Tab-separated table of C-alpha atoms in Angstrom:
chain	number	residue	atom	x	y	z
A	41	UNK	CA	-41.891	-47.892	-21.375
A	42	UNK	CA	-38.610	-48.257	-23.148
A	43	UNK	CA	-37.235	-45.353	-22.404
A	44	UNK	CA	-37.562	-45.914	-18.008
A	45	UNK	CA	-36.720	-49.604	-18.541
A	46	UNK	CA	-33.189	-48.437	-20.881
A	47	UNK	CA	-32.835	-45.576	-18.383
A	48	UNK	CA	-33.817	-48.068	-15.021
A	49	UNK	CA	-30.988	-50.454	-16.832
A	50	UNK	CA	-28.122	-47.435	-17.539
A	51	UNK	CA	-28.596	-46.486	-13.291
A	52	UNK	CA	-28.391	-49.833	-11.978
A	53	UNK	CA	-25.299	-50.554	-13.697
A	54	UNK	CA	-23.236	-47.515	-13.479
A	55	UNK	CA	-24.885	-47.135	-9.995
A	56	UNK	CA	-23.072	-50.631	-8.543
A	57	UNK	CA	-21.453	-51.665	-11.199
A	58	UNK	CA	-17.933	-52.787	-8.450
A	59	UNK	CA	-20.429	-55.125	-7.590
A	60	UNK	CA	-19.450	-57.119	-10.170
A	61	UNK	CA	-15.603	-57.761	-8.946
A	62	UNK	CA	-16.481	-57.935	-5.502
A	63	UNK	CA	-19.199	-61.095	-6.029
A	64	UNK	CA	-16.229	-62.253	-8.792
A	65	UNK	CA	-13.771	-62.632	-6.513
A	66	UNK	CA	-15.896	-64.238	-4.064
A	67	UNK	CA	-17.965	-67.022	-6.549
A	68	UNK	CA	-14.617	-67.530	-9.265
A	69	UNK	CA	-15.572	-69.688	-12.024
A	70	UNK	CA	-18.904	-70.427	-11.150
A	71	UNK	CA	-20.190	-66.730	-11.075
A	72	UNK	CA	-22.503	-67.125	-14.573
A	73	UNK	CA	-20.890	-70.557	-15.005
A	74	UNK	CA	-24.679	-71.860	-16.219
A	75	UNK	CA	-25.456	-73.096	-12.383
A	76	UNK	CA	-24.446	-69.436	-10.735
A	77	UNK	CA	-26.354	-66.317	-12.884
A	78	UNK	CA	-25.646	-63.145	-10.965
A	79	UNK	CA	-27.093	-59.882	-11.820
A	80	UNK	CA	-28.490	-55.843	-10.464
A	81	UNK	CA	-31.912	-55.350	-9.646
A	82	UNK	CA	-32.915	-52.894	-9.176
A	83	UNK	CA	-36.774	-51.023	-9.702
A	84	UNK	CA	-39.895	-49.241	-7.833
A	85	UNK	CA	-41.667	-49.726	-5.175
A	86	UNK	CA	-45.012	-49.276	-2.435
A	87	UNK	CA	-44.879	-50.020	0.957
A	88	UNK	CA	-47.046	-49.917	3.821
A	89	UNK	CA	-47.364	-50.636	7.355
A	90	UNK	CA	-50.321	-52.941	8.663
A	91	UNK	CA	-51.982	-51.778	11.545
A	92	UNK	CA	-50.969	-47.575	11.598
A	93	UNK	CA	-54.278	-46.314	11.184
A	94	UNK	CA	-54.988	-44.390	8.724
A	95	UNK	CA	-51.421	-44.915	6.668
A	96	UNK	CA	-51.099	-44.991	3.104
A	97	UNK	CA	-48.735	-46.470	0.308
A	98	UNK	CA	-44.872	-44.753	0.365
A	99	UNK	CA	-43.272	-44.839	-3.394
A	100	UNK	CA	-39.359	-45.145	-3.227
A	101	UNK	CA	-36.322	-46.538	-5.091
A	102	UNK	CA	-34.758	-50.182	-4.468
A	103	UNK	CA	-31.434	-51.547	-5.285
A	104	UNK	CA	-29.825	-54.345	-4.822
A	105	UNK	CA	-28.205	-57.535	-6.656
A	106	UNK	CA	-29.642	-60.783	-7.062
A	107	UNK	CA	-28.498	-64.817	-7.707
A	108	UNK	CA	-30.413	-67.341	-9.751
A	109	UNK	CA	-28.833	-70.908	-8.542
A	110	UNK	CA	-30.010	-73.694	-10.648
A	111	UNK	CA	-31.247	-76.692	-8.426
A	112	UNK	CA	-32.896	-79.010	-11.212
A	113	UNK	CA	-34.246	-77.464	-14.854
A	114	UNK	CA	-36.055	-75.436	-14.789
A	115	UNK	CA	-36.454	-75.465	-10.377
A	116	UNK	CA	-33.582	-72.204	-8.906
A	117	UNK	CA	-33.046	-71.122	-6.238
A	118	UNK	CA	-33.356	-67.329	-6.368
A	119	UNK	CA	-31.658	-65.117	-3.366
A	120	UNK	CA	-29.338	-62.112	-3.446
A	121	UNK	CA	-29.770	-58.658	-1.343
A	122	UNK	CA	-31.780	-55.466	-1.469
A	123	UNK	CA	-28.747	-52.807	-0.465
A	124	UNK	CA	-30.588	-50.081	-0.798
A	125	UNK	CA	-34.703	-49.733	-0.037
A	126	UNK	CA	-37.269	-48.494	2.072
A	127	UNK	CA	-40.086	-49.623	3.817
A	128	UNK	CA	-42.525	-47.353	5.655
A	129	UNK	CA	-45.526	-45.498	4.812
A	130	UNK	CA	-46.603	-42.161	4.945
A	131	UNK	CA	-49.868	-39.468	5.226
A	132	UNK	CA	-49.668	-40.907	9.028
A	133	UNK	CA	-51.589	-39.001	11.789
A	134	UNK	CA	-49.324	-36.920	13.792
A	135	UNK	CA	-48.520	-37.532	17.573
A	136	UNK	CA	-47.056	-35.725	20.485
A	137	UNK	CA	-43.575	-34.762	20.202
A	138	UNK	CA	-43.742	-33.743	24.033
A	139	UNK	CA	-42.746	-30.829	22.552
A	140	UNK	CA	-45.529	-27.507	23.133
A	141	UNK	CA	-44.552	-25.081	20.111
A	142	UNK	CA	-43.673	-28.124	17.658
A	143	UNK	CA	-47.427	-29.944	18.332
A	144	UNK	CA	-48.872	-26.563	17.874
A	145	UNK	CA	-46.654	-27.122	14.389
A	146	UNK	CA	-47.968	-29.840	13.181
A	147	UNK	CA	-50.984	-31.148	15.055
A	148	UNK	CA	-53.169	-28.806	12.181
A	149	UNK	CA	-53.267	-30.087	8.766
A	150	UNK	CA	-49.358	-32.211	9.851
A	151	UNK	CA	-49.014	-36.024	8.740
A	152	UNK	CA	-46.263	-37.786	8.811
A	153	UNK	CA	-44.240	-40.075	6.763
A	154	UNK	CA	-42.411	-42.891	8.060
A	155	UNK	CA	-39.322	-44.979	6.409
A	156	UNK	CA	-37.327	-47.653	7.985
A	157	UNK	CA	-34.263	-48.812	5.780
A	158	UNK	CA	-33.507	-52.288	5.682
A	159	UNK	CA	-30.957	-54.720	4.394
A	160	UNK	CA	-33.369	-57.775	2.697
A	161	UNK	CA	-32.445	-60.847	1.394
A	162	UNK	CA	-35.525	-62.688	0.069
A	163	UNK	CA	-35.250	-66.412	-0.496
A	164	UNK	CA	-37.008	-68.210	-3.013
A	165	UNK	CA	-37.537	-71.122	-5.060
A	166	UNK	CA	-38.040	-70.179	-8.699
A	167	UNK	CA	-40.206	-72.461	-11.428
A	168	UNK	CA	-39.438	-71.145	-15.109
A	169	UNK	CA	-42.043	-71.991	-17.745
A	170	UNK	CA	-40.834	-72.339	-21.413
A	171	UNK	CA	-42.566	-69.353	-22.392
A	172	UNK	CA	-39.784	-67.688	-20.055
A	173	UNK	CA	-42.170	-66.876	-17.632
A	174	UNK	CA	-41.106	-67.290	-13.877
A	175	UNK	CA	-42.993	-67.922	-10.536
A	176	UNK	CA	-41.331	-67.624	-7.369
A	177	UNK	CA	-41.871	-68.155	-3.433
A	178	UNK	CA	-40.043	-68.481	0.027
A	179	UNK	CA	-39.237	-66.339	2.596
A	180	UNK	CA	-37.400	-62.931	2.757
A	181	UNK	CA	-35.500	-61.469	6.096
A	182	UNK	CA	-34.639	-57.801	6.808
A	183	UNK	CA	-32.216	-56.221	8.928
A	184	UNK	CA	-32.701	-52.723	10.113
A	185	UNK	CA	-30.331	-50.012	10.174
A	186	UNK	CA	-32.158	-46.867	10.263
A	187	UNK	CA	-35.321	-45.260	10.954
A	188	UNK	CA	-37.470	-41.752	11.259
A	189	UNK	CA	-40.560	-40.141	11.004
A	190	UNK	CA	-40.646	-36.684	9.304
A	191	UNK	CA	-43.740	-34.706	10.278
A	192	UNK	CA	-44.255	-32.133	7.452
A	193	UNK	CA	-47.295	-29.440	6.895
A	194	UNK	CA	-47.794	-27.529	3.747
A	195	UNK	CA	-46.935	-23.662	4.451
A	196	UNK	CA	-48.062	-22.595	0.760
A	197	UNK	CA	-47.707	-24.677	-2.850
A	198	UNK	CA	-44.300	-24.165	-2.428
A	199	UNK	CA	-42.850	-24.910	0.923
A	200	UNK	CA	-43.127	-27.838	3.248
A	201	UNK	CA	-42.301	-27.105	7.372
A	202	UNK	CA	-40.236	-29.935	8.036
A	203	UNK	CA	-39.322	-32.080	11.574
A	204	UNK	CA	-37.529	-35.572	11.026
A	205	UNK	CA	-37.182	-37.684	14.420
A	206	UNK	CA	-35.155	-40.722	15.121
A	207	UNK	CA	-37.485	-44.053	15.789
A	208	UNK	CA	-34.704	-46.867	14.908
A	209	UNK	CA	-35.023	-47.305	18.239
A	210	UNK	CA	-38.042	-48.345	18.640
A	211	UNK	CA	-38.427	-50.951	16.173
A	212	UNK	CA	-36.836	-54.434	16.451
A	213	UNK	CA	-33.982	-54.985	14.173
A	214	UNK	CA	-35.021	-58.125	12.622
A	215	UNK	CA	-38.055	-58.473	10.072
A	216	UNK	CA	-39.279	-61.724	8.330
A	217	UNK	CA	-42.117	-63.070	6.175
A	218	UNK	CA	-43.816	-64.347	2.891
A	219	UNK	CA	-42.204	-62.954	-0.104
A	220	UNK	CA	-44.072	-64.275	-3.432
A	221	UNK	CA	-42.677	-63.149	-7.059
A	222	UNK	CA	-43.453	-63.226	-11.006
A	223	UNK	CA	-41.948	-61.911	-13.909
A	224	UNK	CA	-40.729	-62.558	-17.445
A	225	UNK	CA	-37.297	-62.733	-18.991
A	226	UNK	CA	-36.405	-60.907	-22.175
A	227	UNK	CA	-34.728	-62.374	-25.306
A	228	UNK	CA	-35.792	-65.810	-25.120
A	229	UNK	CA	-35.132	-66.226	-21.705
A	230	UNK	CA	-31.080	-64.814	-21.675
A	231	UNK	CA	-32.202	-60.980	-21.843
A	232	UNK	CA	-33.319	-58.673	-18.612
A	233	UNK	CA	-35.724	-60.007	-15.779
A	234	UNK	CA	-39.231	-58.119	-15.314
A	235	UNK	CA	-41.120	-58.855	-12.772
A	236	UNK	CA	-42.947	-58.034	-9.081
A	237	UNK	CA	-42.213	-59.455	-5.805
A	238	UNK	CA	-44.712	-59.027	-3.259
A	239	UNK	CA	-43.799	-59.366	0.785
A	240	UNK	CA	-46.046	-59.921	3.354
A	241	UNK	CA	-44.024	-59.059	7.317
A	242	UNK	CA	-45.262	-61.742	10.035
A	243	UNK	CA	-43.206	-59.951	12.498
A	244	UNK	CA	-44.857	-57.218	14.918
A	245	UNK	CA	-41.688	-55.123	14.321
A	246	UNK	CA	-42.548	-52.087	16.453
A	247	UNK	CA	-41.010	-53.113	20.016
A	248	UNK	CA	-44.228	-51.270	22.453
A	249	UNK	CA	-46.192	-54.501	23.168
A	250	UNK	CA	-49.596	-51.996	23.750
A	251	UNK	CA	-49.559	-51.000	20.447
A	252	UNK	CA	-51.443	-52.864	17.702
A	253	UNK	CA	-48.612	-54.959	15.999
A	254	UNK	CA	-47.195	-53.433	12.713
A	255	UNK	CA	-46.558	-55.849	10.006
A	256	UNK	CA	-44.811	-54.609	6.676
A	257	UNK	CA	-45.391	-54.911	3.585
A	258	UNK	CA	-44.059	-54.179	0.202
A	259	UNK	CA	-45.036	-54.438	-3.490
A	260	UNK	CA	-41.408	-54.319	-6.010
A	261	UNK	CA	-41.448	-53.935	-9.385
A	262	UNK	CA	-38.319	-54.597	-10.084
A	263	UNK	CA	-36.017	-55.320	-13.691
A	264	UNK	CA	-33.007	-57.595	-13.090
A	265	UNK	CA	-29.426	-57.164	-15.692
A	266	UNK	CA	-27.434	-60.703	-15.545
A	267	UNK	CA	-23.912	-59.362	-15.430
A	268	UNK	CA	-21.133	-61.059	-17.255
A	269	UNK	CA	-23.714	-64.069	-18.973
């Protein structure tokens, strides 16, 4: 576990090191001044789409940055942006591609993995206890920039047959829902944040109103690294 956290911290820091420079130019001396804490955030997420029959959780990575804005001790406004990450599900039932040859290839033993890529912005009120455990709750907004279905069928133990379909136009560009979080601050309250967030979408993200409502759901398990503190 310790090796994983160290590797994840290095990955986050090296992947978005230029973000500190950009944010510093915007906020100037206010950045990590005691009233505002800026940091990099990333980890694993498990996502699903409520309303899609027999869909299973899809595991992936997420990467972004966060702000803790001090309101009145021990209350804070927690926000930021998940820059890289996706929602979706896997092992979805195969549907017709209106191509007899492709339908024949995937109809027997095939499945669909659906990925909806969003820029996500959580906005939560955060309360930190004296033992450095914190809880937070609020809402999350999402802007979808890409979406695709990957049809997959195992041919043998080493190879898979795949076909990708762009489904961005079938989904609303905006998503919104409730967000909750729980975590712990290391090093007596001055180190990394380790915690999880849960997101429950409230908007039917699929444009086709004839189908059942499709709601995004995601669990994030993240490490947050304060920068420049």
